[in-house]
């Protein structure tokens, strides 16, 4: 009992002492300000590692016993016989056979014949010979005309090419035969009696030879040469010889892309429009166009200049021209939106051949000079709205000196030639500034359906002439191609050309009549065309076309209405030798 009381006393004394000590410490601890004069930099001491390998000292170690066993094979009777496996078949589309040659022939209203033959034959490895022949003719029949309106357009080309390891080259030769009529007599100034003595037939002839070469891993990248002879049945003749080559010139470890051009032209007409004096023209130009390309991330910039020296060979002045040659593209959003711009210029060589191909009603009395395109500035955007829709929009401003314009020739009162009756066209030159806006949209819905639309607006500012003769203020086009099924296909095209201006004139060198000059507005027009075809097999197909569906007798040029609605049907055959 005394021992228990003793333990209780000691426990109580210890508790009271601890409590008093805590209260005493709490009451006597004074707050102080502690200033740290060195930042705390903790360190980690090395850990103590046991490097010795433990040893096992078990009192009992169990020894593994070796087990021996045998497998006894017992045959089991079975009547199961597995069937042989068969691979599943996959339906594959029949590969399309591609042929190297084809021939097409069609006939239609206005006694129209349309034919085309294209040939390409492989003589050996990398060695080919080929050519093509095209023919389009019609006996005419446009209502209301006083002169014949038949035409023939035939072109021929043959070529030989060879592809080697480091180069490829081609030589070619060709010719053309074209026949048209100056049938655009201004009415009511002429009738059947006054037109009976006029023969409006005009025939063109042409021949050309040329060669091209392309080199790999060489100083010169490519080169080409072409000679063309062009003339007509009115005593006209023109020779043109063009050499072009391009090379990458190393300068200070940089490559400068350089193009060299030599363009020679010489021609003669039997007379001027109003006099019997022989009309000659000719010049030779030498062009050098170095360019440096800078690529930085999404930006591609081509900095260059175009130097052209023109030497007159048939009168006129010799001049040196310096043109800008700068282009740039910048990817704003990968392939979805690409901005582009350019400032370019050049000396455009005009020729009788080019004028006659654009307007076959020209007279053989043209004054031919080159056009000085001082600069053309353009900016735009192109890209894709989706995987199947692409677009291209741009704005342009162009300054041209001595730009060629087609203009109707006057009714010459002292007419001696078949083109003196206001039924032909000549060339006038003017300094023109042109502002234009262009937009293009292409839609590939799938492999079987394609649609495209394009529109261009033009605004002209002339210097000498009253109007920009025969230049439209608006052009637009729409086309559709549709592969209906494996055999049937169809397509359509719609073209719109806005209003144009031209002049009707009466003139006389002896003042027999009072000169007359009248500005005429040619109406805008639509031209709608469509075609449908059936592919009988890989080689033979048939087609039918209809042109000028609206049957509009519009005038592309003054007093020259076109054929009305036209139907044509034919076949195309593909083959190999």
XYZ file of C-alpha atoms in Angstrom:
577
model
C 0.000 0.000 0.000
C 2.798 2.393 0.900
C 4.560 1.535 -2.353
C 1.468 2.538 -4.451
C 1.095 5.849 -2.603
C 4.775 6.532 -3.304
C 4.311 5.998 -7.074
C 1.249 8.303 -7.191
C 3.178 11.072 -5.423
C 6.108 10.938 -7.814
C 3.794 11.036 -10.886
C 1.886 14.064 -9.601
C 5.100 15.937 -8.828
C 6.459 15.322 -12.321
C 3.279 16.592 -14.054
C 3.164 19.816 -12.027
C 6.833 20.529 -12.702
C 6.438 20.100 -16.485
C 3.382 22.361 -16.580
C 5.113 25.074 -14.620
C 8.163 24.896 -16.898
C 6.043 25.392 -20.033
C 4.202 28.362 -18.565
C 7.504 29.850 -17.377
C 9.114 29.507 -20.796
C 6.091 31.001 -22.551
C 6.061 33.988 -20.248
C 9.813 34.723 -20.446
C 10.440 34.312 -24.214
C 10.840 37.794 -25.749
C 10.355 38.448 -29.514
C 13.576 39.282 -31.303
C 14.530 40.303 -34.857
C 16.871 37.818 -36.527
C 18.995 39.092 -39.449
C 20.213 36.465 -41.913
C 23.587 37.422 -43.281
C 24.144 34.297 -45.419
C 21.623 32.380 -47.511
C 20.932 28.869 -46.512
C 22.790 26.406 -48.698
C 21.772 22.891 -47.885
C 24.081 20.028 -48.757
C 23.496 16.348 -49.131
C 25.957 14.064 -47.427
C 27.110 10.862 -49.009
C 24.847 7.921 -48.368
C 26.268 4.960 -46.563
C 26.265 1.997 -48.878
C 26.771 -1.594 -47.960
C 29.281 -2.929 -50.443
C 29.583 -6.464 -49.131
C 27.563 -9.234 -50.663
C 25.393 -11.050 -48.133
C 26.148 -14.676 -47.496
C 23.505 -17.291 -46.922
C 24.121 -19.611 -44.051
C 20.958 -21.673 -43.927
C 21.014 -24.622 -41.646
C 18.845 -26.624 -44.039
C 19.496 -26.707 -47.817
C 16.977 -28.611 -49.898
C 18.397 -30.514 -52.849
C 16.331 -30.631 -56.018
C 15.292 -34.038 -57.171
C 15.683 -35.156 -60.790
C 12.339 -36.060 -62.366
C 12.169 -38.548 -65.176
C 9.026 -39.086 -67.262
C 7.989 -40.823 -70.479
C 5.232 -39.951 -73.023
C 3.105 -42.798 -74.252
C 1.451 -42.073 -77.681
C -1.960 -43.669 -77.985
C -3.528 -43.488 -81.512
C -7.078 -42.056 -81.655
C -9.398 -43.008 -84.465
C -10.837 -39.913 -86.285
C -13.020 -39.462 -89.384
C -12.409 -35.647 -89.728
C -10.887 -34.553 -93.033
C -9.959 -30.825 -93.304
C -11.062 -29.044 -96.499
C -8.484 -27.237 -98.639
C -8.454 -23.455 -98.204
C -9.343 -21.117 -101.118
C -8.218 -17.484 -101.332
C -10.978 -14.906 -101.564
C -11.158 -12.958 -104.816
C -10.996 -9.139 -104.980
C -12.845 -7.308 -107.725
C -10.326 -5.087 -109.498
C -11.076 -2.476 -112.117
C -9.877 -3.349 -115.561
C -6.755 -1.276 -116.326
C -7.277 1.360 -118.983
C -5.345 0.643 -122.129
C -3.467 3.706 -123.330
C -2.717 4.053 -127.021
C -0.060 6.196 -128.649
C -2.054 7.124 -131.764
C -5.548 8.249 -132.661
C -7.592 9.439 -135.612
C -10.792 11.460 -135.466
C -13.226 12.430 -138.224
C -16.504 14.319 -138.087
C -18.964 16.044 -140.414
C -21.835 18.435 -139.866
C -23.974 21.325 -141.005
C -22.618 24.028 -143.336
C -20.799 21.082 -144.970
C -18.281 21.144 -142.146
C -15.475 18.578 -142.027
C -13.348 18.208 -138.884
C -10.470 15.754 -138.857
C -7.388 15.080 -136.769
C -4.658 12.434 -136.812
C -1.941 12.129 -134.158
C 0.882 9.599 -134.488
C 3.702 8.609 -132.138
C 5.860 5.544 -132.702
C 8.751 4.281 -130.572
C 11.666 3.304 -132.774
C 13.844 2.185 -129.898
C 14.664 2.904 -126.298
C 14.149 6.646 -125.860
C 13.746 7.198 -129.607
C 10.409 8.352 -131.054
C 9.003 9.644 -134.311
C 5.582 11.263 -134.617
C 3.439 13.983 -136.061
C -0.078 15.312 -136.418
C -2.471 16.542 -139.100
C -5.491 18.744 -138.392
C -8.177 19.878 -140.837
C -11.226 22.090 -140.379
C -13.243 23.306 -143.340
C -16.708 24.497 -144.236
C -18.446 25.446 -147.476
C -20.145 28.337 -145.688
C -23.753 29.411 -146.064
C -24.277 32.312 -143.635
C -27.530 33.991 -144.623
C -27.563 37.595 -145.842
C -24.009 37.683 -147.202
C -23.078 38.974 -150.644
C -19.728 37.128 -150.874
C -18.573 33.564 -150.272
C -17.785 32.622 -146.657
C -16.183 29.186 -147.027
C -12.920 28.465 -145.202
C -10.143 25.852 -144.915
C -7.646 25.474 -142.072
C -5.088 22.650 -142.370
C -1.895 22.174 -140.325
C 0.814 19.490 -140.505
C 3.707 18.638 -138.187
C 6.311 15.856 -138.077
C 8.912 15.381 -135.335
C 11.724 13.139 -134.185
C 12.977 12.977 -130.587
C 15.597 11.091 -128.620
C 16.159 10.813 -124.875
C 19.668 10.019 -123.649
C 21.136 9.822 -120.163
C 22.146 13.465 -119.833
C 20.146 15.143 -122.570
C 17.062 14.963 -124.751
C 16.501 16.616 -128.118
C 13.780 17.083 -130.720
C 13.681 18.209 -134.329
C 10.460 19.089 -136.098
C 9.029 20.510 -139.299
C 5.562 21.645 -140.254
C 3.363 23.521 -142.648
C -0.067 25.134 -142.965
C -2.643 25.990 -145.585
C -5.501 28.369 -144.784
C -8.191 29.908 -146.969
C -10.641 32.591 -145.871
C -12.812 35.248 -147.488
C -13.179 38.996 -146.970
C -16.960 38.581 -146.899
C -17.747 41.442 -144.498
C -19.089 44.039 -146.939
C -20.743 46.903 -145.047
C -24.430 46.984 -145.838
C -26.563 48.689 -147.115
C -23.684 50.364 -148.970
C -23.365 47.316 -151.261
C -25.852 45.109 -153.071
C -25.617 42.026 -155.271
C -24.811 44.083 -158.353
C -21.949 46.066 -156.786
C -20.587 42.940 -155.066
C -20.633 40.699 -158.116
C -17.172 41.766 -159.272
C -15.454 41.254 -155.895
C -13.417 38.093 -155.242
C -12.881 37.999 -151.499
C -10.689 34.880 -151.373
C -7.483 35.144 -149.326
C -5.096 32.199 -148.921
C -2.220 31.783 -146.443
C 0.795 29.463 -146.742
C 3.373 28.601 -144.139
C 6.287 26.308 -143.315
C 8.527 25.966 -140.281
C 11.495 23.962 -139.000
C 12.945 23.880 -135.511
C 14.899 22.009 -132.879
C 15.020 21.838 -129.066
C 17.553 20.376 -126.655
C 17.431 19.907 -122.874
C 20.576 19.167 -120.865
C 21.052 17.690 -117.379
C 23.871 18.717 -115.020
C 25.338 21.116 -117.533
C 26.062 24.818 -117.761
C 23.266 25.319 -120.320
C 19.824 24.068 -119.283
C 18.038 24.145 -122.638
C 18.085 25.766 -126.056
C 15.729 26.068 -129.014
C 15.797 27.409 -132.551
C 12.884 27.973 -134.971
C 12.522 29.351 -138.488
C 9.107 30.171 -139.982
C 8.181 31.246 -143.490
C 4.701 32.716 -143.898
C 2.993 34.292 -146.904
C -0.205 34.584 -148.920
C -1.573 34.694 -152.457
C -1.288 38.502 -152.511
C 2.495 38.595 -152.877
C 3.235 38.887 -149.137
C 6.098 37.087 -147.425
C 7.579 36.973 -143.926
C 10.655 35.284 -142.426
C 11.157 34.906 -138.700
C 14.103 33.303 -136.940
C 14.157 32.868 -133.136
C 16.908 31.449 -130.898
C 16.389 30.963 -127.157
C 18.633 29.494 -124.483
C 18.785 29.450 -120.686
C 21.687 28.772 -118.326
C 22.620 28.937 -114.633
C 25.651 31.217 -114.319
C 27.666 30.824 -111.054
C 28.671 34.166 -109.480
C 30.196 34.251 -105.970
C 28.850 30.784 -105.134
C 25.369 31.833 -106.270
C 23.503 30.700 -109.394
C 22.056 33.397 -111.645
C 19.401 32.058 -114.029
C 19.947 33.736 -117.372
C 17.898 33.679 -120.565
C 19.263 34.787 -123.920
C 16.961 35.523 -126.889
C 17.665 36.512 -130.482
C 14.558 37.380 -132.543
C 14.886 38.295 -136.225
C 11.948 39.229 -138.449
C 11.795 40.487 -142.023
C 8.814 40.825 -144.329
C 7.355 42.494 -147.373
C 3.863 43.371 -148.640
C 3.135 44.036 -152.273
C 1.670 47.485 -151.505
C 0.325 49.915 -148.968
C -3.439 50.086 -148.528
C -3.890 53.226 -150.644
C -0.764 53.246 -152.854
C 1.147 50.750 -154.992
C 4.465 51.264 -153.195
C 6.108 48.164 -151.747
C 5.877 47.930 -147.957
C 8.809 46.413 -146.081
C 9.452 45.874 -142.392
C 12.079 44.174 -140.252
C 14.242 44.266 -137.138
C 16.392 42.077 -134.948
C 16.342 42.115 -131.139
C 18.813 40.741 -128.619
C 17.481 39.987 -125.133
C 19.341 39.150 -121.915
C 17.347 38.384 -118.752
C 19.368 37.440 -115.624
C 17.417 36.509 -112.496
C 18.302 35.535 -108.933
C 15.950 33.405 -106.811
C 15.733 33.870 -103.063
C 13.883 31.264 -100.987
C 13.237 31.994 -97.308
C 10.721 29.781 -95.478
C 7.378 30.457 -97.221
C 8.704 33.269 -99.410
C 10.027 32.770 -102.947
C 11.415 35.903 -104.588
C 12.837 36.215 -108.100
C 14.826 39.396 -108.694
C 15.765 40.109 -112.276
C 15.983 42.511 -115.154
C 15.234 42.152 -118.856
C 17.603 43.951 -121.235
C 16.578 44.178 -124.904
C 18.419 45.865 -127.743
C 16.387 46.305 -130.934
C 18.127 47.106 -134.217
C 15.951 48.182 -137.131
C 16.806 46.536 -140.455
C 14.182 48.243 -142.660
C 14.164 51.830 -141.450
C 13.296 53.105 -138.000
C 15.364 53.648 -134.886
C 17.531 51.294 -132.857
C 16.902 51.372 -129.115
C 17.940 49.804 -125.825
C 15.096 48.825 -123.469
C 15.400 48.003 -119.764
C 12.458 46.166 -118.168
C 11.769 44.952 -114.628
C 11.513 41.211 -114.091
C 10.462 40.620 -110.482
C 8.085 37.929 -109.207
C 7.226 36.786 -105.678
C 5.051 34.211 -103.945
C 4.309 33.840 -100.236
C 2.469 30.931 -98.639
C 0.050 32.434 -96.162
C -1.684 29.153 -95.283
C 0.223 26.246 -96.851
C -1.570 25.321 -100.081
C -4.823 26.962 -99.009
C -3.777 30.565 -99.618
C -0.751 31.789 -101.563
C -0.143 35.465 -102.252
C 1.726 36.409 -105.416
C 2.854 39.518 -107.204
C 5.001 40.573 -110.133
C 6.385 43.538 -112.033
C 7.427 42.474 -115.519
C 7.992 43.965 -118.947
C 9.313 43.099 -122.365
C 9.477 43.858 -126.071
C 6.770 41.866 -127.885
C 7.626 41.084 -131.488
C 4.533 41.436 -133.697
C 4.297 39.487 -136.948
C 2.018 38.978 -139.939
C 1.599 35.332 -138.920
C 0.352 36.219 -135.413
C -2.048 38.885 -136.709
C -3.489 36.529 -139.344
C -4.061 33.744 -136.810
C -5.952 36.096 -134.498
C -7.939 37.853 -137.226
C -7.990 36.043 -140.602
C -9.675 39.044 -142.285
C -6.587 41.307 -142.189
C -5.451 42.921 -145.421
C -1.915 42.303 -146.797
C -1.002 45.948 -146.165
C -0.049 45.940 -142.480
C 2.539 48.217 -140.882
C 4.258 45.872 -138.415
C 6.243 47.141 -135.431
C 7.033 45.600 -132.018
C 5.063 46.553 -128.890
C 6.946 48.039 -125.955
C 5.332 46.635 -122.798
C 7.013 48.961 -120.350
C 5.688 47.168 -117.281
C 2.840 45.041 -115.993
C 2.241 45.033 -112.236
C 0.043 42.342 -110.712
C -0.988 41.095 -107.276
C -3.289 38.263 -106.327
C -4.233 35.253 -104.272
C -4.474 31.628 -105.277
C -5.032 28.417 -103.388
C -7.652 25.885 -102.405
C -10.944 26.232 -100.576
C -11.009 22.447 -100.187
C -9.408 19.401 -101.747
C -11.717 19.755 -104.752
C -12.008 23.553 -105.150
C -9.171 25.844 -106.264
C -9.231 29.569 -106.966
C -7.128 32.368 -108.439
C -7.923 36.097 -108.196
C -5.649 38.928 -109.312
C -5.457 42.596 -110.252
C -3.244 43.943 -113.047
C -2.063 47.291 -114.327
C -0.204 47.423 -117.632
C 1.488 50.253 -119.529
C 2.126 49.540 -123.226
C 3.624 51.770 -125.861
C 2.879 51.123 -129.527
C 0.210 48.518 -128.783
C -1.333 46.982 -131.918
C -5.113 47.343 -132.378
C -7.275 45.831 -135.115
C -9.392 48.371 -136.980
C -11.754 48.051 -139.930
C -10.267 49.355 -143.161
C -12.247 52.132 -144.872
C -14.362 51.826 -147.983
C -11.847 53.142 -150.513
C -13.637 54.954 -153.295
C -10.797 54.336 -155.782
C -10.834 50.620 -154.981
C -8.514 48.414 -157.026
C -8.137 45.458 -154.653
C -10.671 42.997 -153.267
C -10.005 44.222 -149.718
C -10.716 47.921 -150.495
C -14.453 47.748 -149.773
C -14.522 48.016 -146.001
C -14.404 44.217 -145.768
C -10.877 43.860 -144.313
C -8.928 44.978 -141.257
C -5.727 46.863 -140.673
C -3.495 47.692 -137.704
C -3.219 50.951 -135.770
C -0.887 51.599 -132.832
C -1.470 53.524 -129.628
C -0.054 53.996 -126.136
C -2.523 52.269 -123.812
C -2.759 51.831 -120.059
C -4.894 48.856 -119.039
C -6.329 48.018 -115.621
C -7.844 44.556 -115.278
C -9.274 42.180 -112.694
C -9.356 38.429 -113.118
C -10.970 35.582 -111.240
C -10.876 31.838 -111.793
C -12.545 28.932 -109.990
C -12.046 25.209 -110.663
C -14.120 22.474 -109.044
C -13.200 18.781 -109.225
C -16.179 17.180 -107.516
C -14.721 13.757 -108.255
C -12.848 12.024 -111.025
C -15.998 12.058 -113.154
C -17.159 15.675 -112.818
C -15.191 18.875 -113.388
C -16.354 22.474 -113.551
C -14.459 25.673 -114.244
C -15.338 29.362 -114.445
C -13.270 32.400 -115.407
C -14.031 36.122 -115.689
C -11.924 39.151 -116.700
C -12.772 42.855 -116.570
C -10.763 45.487 -118.483
C -10.540 49.268 -118.385
C -8.510 51.074 -121.090
C -6.954 54.511 -121.260
C -5.809 55.474 -124.787
C -3.472 58.299 -125.818
C -4.055 58.957 -129.534
C -7.085 56.876 -130.547
C -10.650 57.616 -129.467
C -11.186 54.036 -128.266
C -9.257 50.834 -127.691
C -10.577 49.377 -130.929
C -11.957 45.824 -130.797
C -10.858 45.214 -127.202
C -13.728 43.979 -124.979
C -14.389 45.335 -121.506
C -15.517 41.954 -120.172
C -14.751 38.320 -120.955
C -16.118 35.256 -119.184
C -16.222 31.504 -119.736
C -17.713 28.416 -118.104
C -17.038 24.764 -118.869
C -18.331 21.426 -117.546
C -16.994 17.907 -118.171
C -18.951 14.888 -116.917
C -18.120 11.199 -117.195
C -21.639 9.778 -116.909
C -20.634 6.121 -116.648
C -18.063 3.751 -118.070
C -19.214 4.432 -121.629
C -21.040 7.770 -121.772
C -19.429 11.198 -121.384
C -20.619 14.776 -121.943
C -19.507 18.369 -121.646
C -20.508 21.969 -122.278
C -18.918 25.399 -122.633
C -20.296 28.923 -122.406
C -18.399 32.012 -123.563
C -19.257 35.677 -123.121
C -17.539 38.667 -124.748
C -18.533 42.211 -123.881
C -19.030 45.225 -126.111
C -16.275 46.463 -128.435
C -15.773 49.584 -130.518
C -14.786 49.932 -134.173
C -15.104 52.488 -136.991
C -16.851 52.671 -140.344
C -15.010 54.971 -142.752
C -15.321 56.246 -146.303
C -12.196 57.718 -147.854
C -10.811 58.941 -151.169
C -7.344 60.099 -152.160
C -8.770 62.367 -154.890
C -11.501 63.956 -152.723
C -14.185 62.451 -154.926
C -16.367 61.856 -151.858
C -16.581 63.559 -148.487
C -14.625 61.482 -145.941
C -16.834 59.807 -143.340
C -15.842 58.401 -139.969
C -18.393 56.796 -137.655
C -17.827 54.913 -134.384
C -19.816 51.685 -134.167
C -20.460 49.583 -131.062
C -20.391 45.834 -131.558
C -22.882 44.106 -129.268
C -21.774 41.679 -126.603
C -22.518 38.023 -127.267
C -22.904 34.562 -125.744
C -21.688 31.412 -127.442
C -22.863 28.127 -125.931
C -21.505 24.742 -127.052
C -22.153 21.174 -125.900
C -21.035 17.658 -126.766
C -21.899 14.072 -125.832
C -20.061 10.858 -126.599
C -20.227 7.083 -126.266
C -17.137 4.898 -125.807
C -17.838 1.587 -127.522
C -14.596 -0.016 -126.333
C -11.031 0.967 -125.496
C -10.366 2.023 -129.075
C -13.551 3.266 -130.716
C -15.828 6.069 -129.551
C -18.519 8.229 -131.131
C -19.400 11.841 -130.414
C -21.892 14.561 -131.335
C -21.420 18.318 -130.963
C -23.630 21.357 -131.207
C -22.123 24.867 -131.410
C -23.765 28.276 -131.065
C -26.791 26.669 -129.432
C -28.618 30.001 -129.132
C -28.279 30.468 -132.927
C -26.924 34.012 -132.490
C -25.615 35.757 -135.608
C -23.179 37.816 -133.551
C -20.166 39.593 -135.017
C -16.704 38.787 -133.719
C -15.389 41.498 -136.032
C -17.281 44.338 -137.713
C -19.589 43.166 -140.552
C -18.445 39.510 -140.235
C -21.328 37.496 -138.722
C -20.597 33.913 -137.658
C -22.375 30.719 -138.606
C -25.611 30.012 -136.734
C -26.348 26.809 -134.829
C -24.053 24.016 -135.990
C -24.374 20.241 -135.613
C -21.503 17.830 -136.021
C -21.058 14.093 -135.424
C -18.080 11.810 -135.771
C -15.895 9.039 -134.383
C -12.472 8.662 -132.796
C -10.295 5.559 -133.092
C -7.192 4.870 -130.960
C -4.541 2.413 -132.041
C -0.922 1.282 -131.865
C 1.404 0.255 -134.640
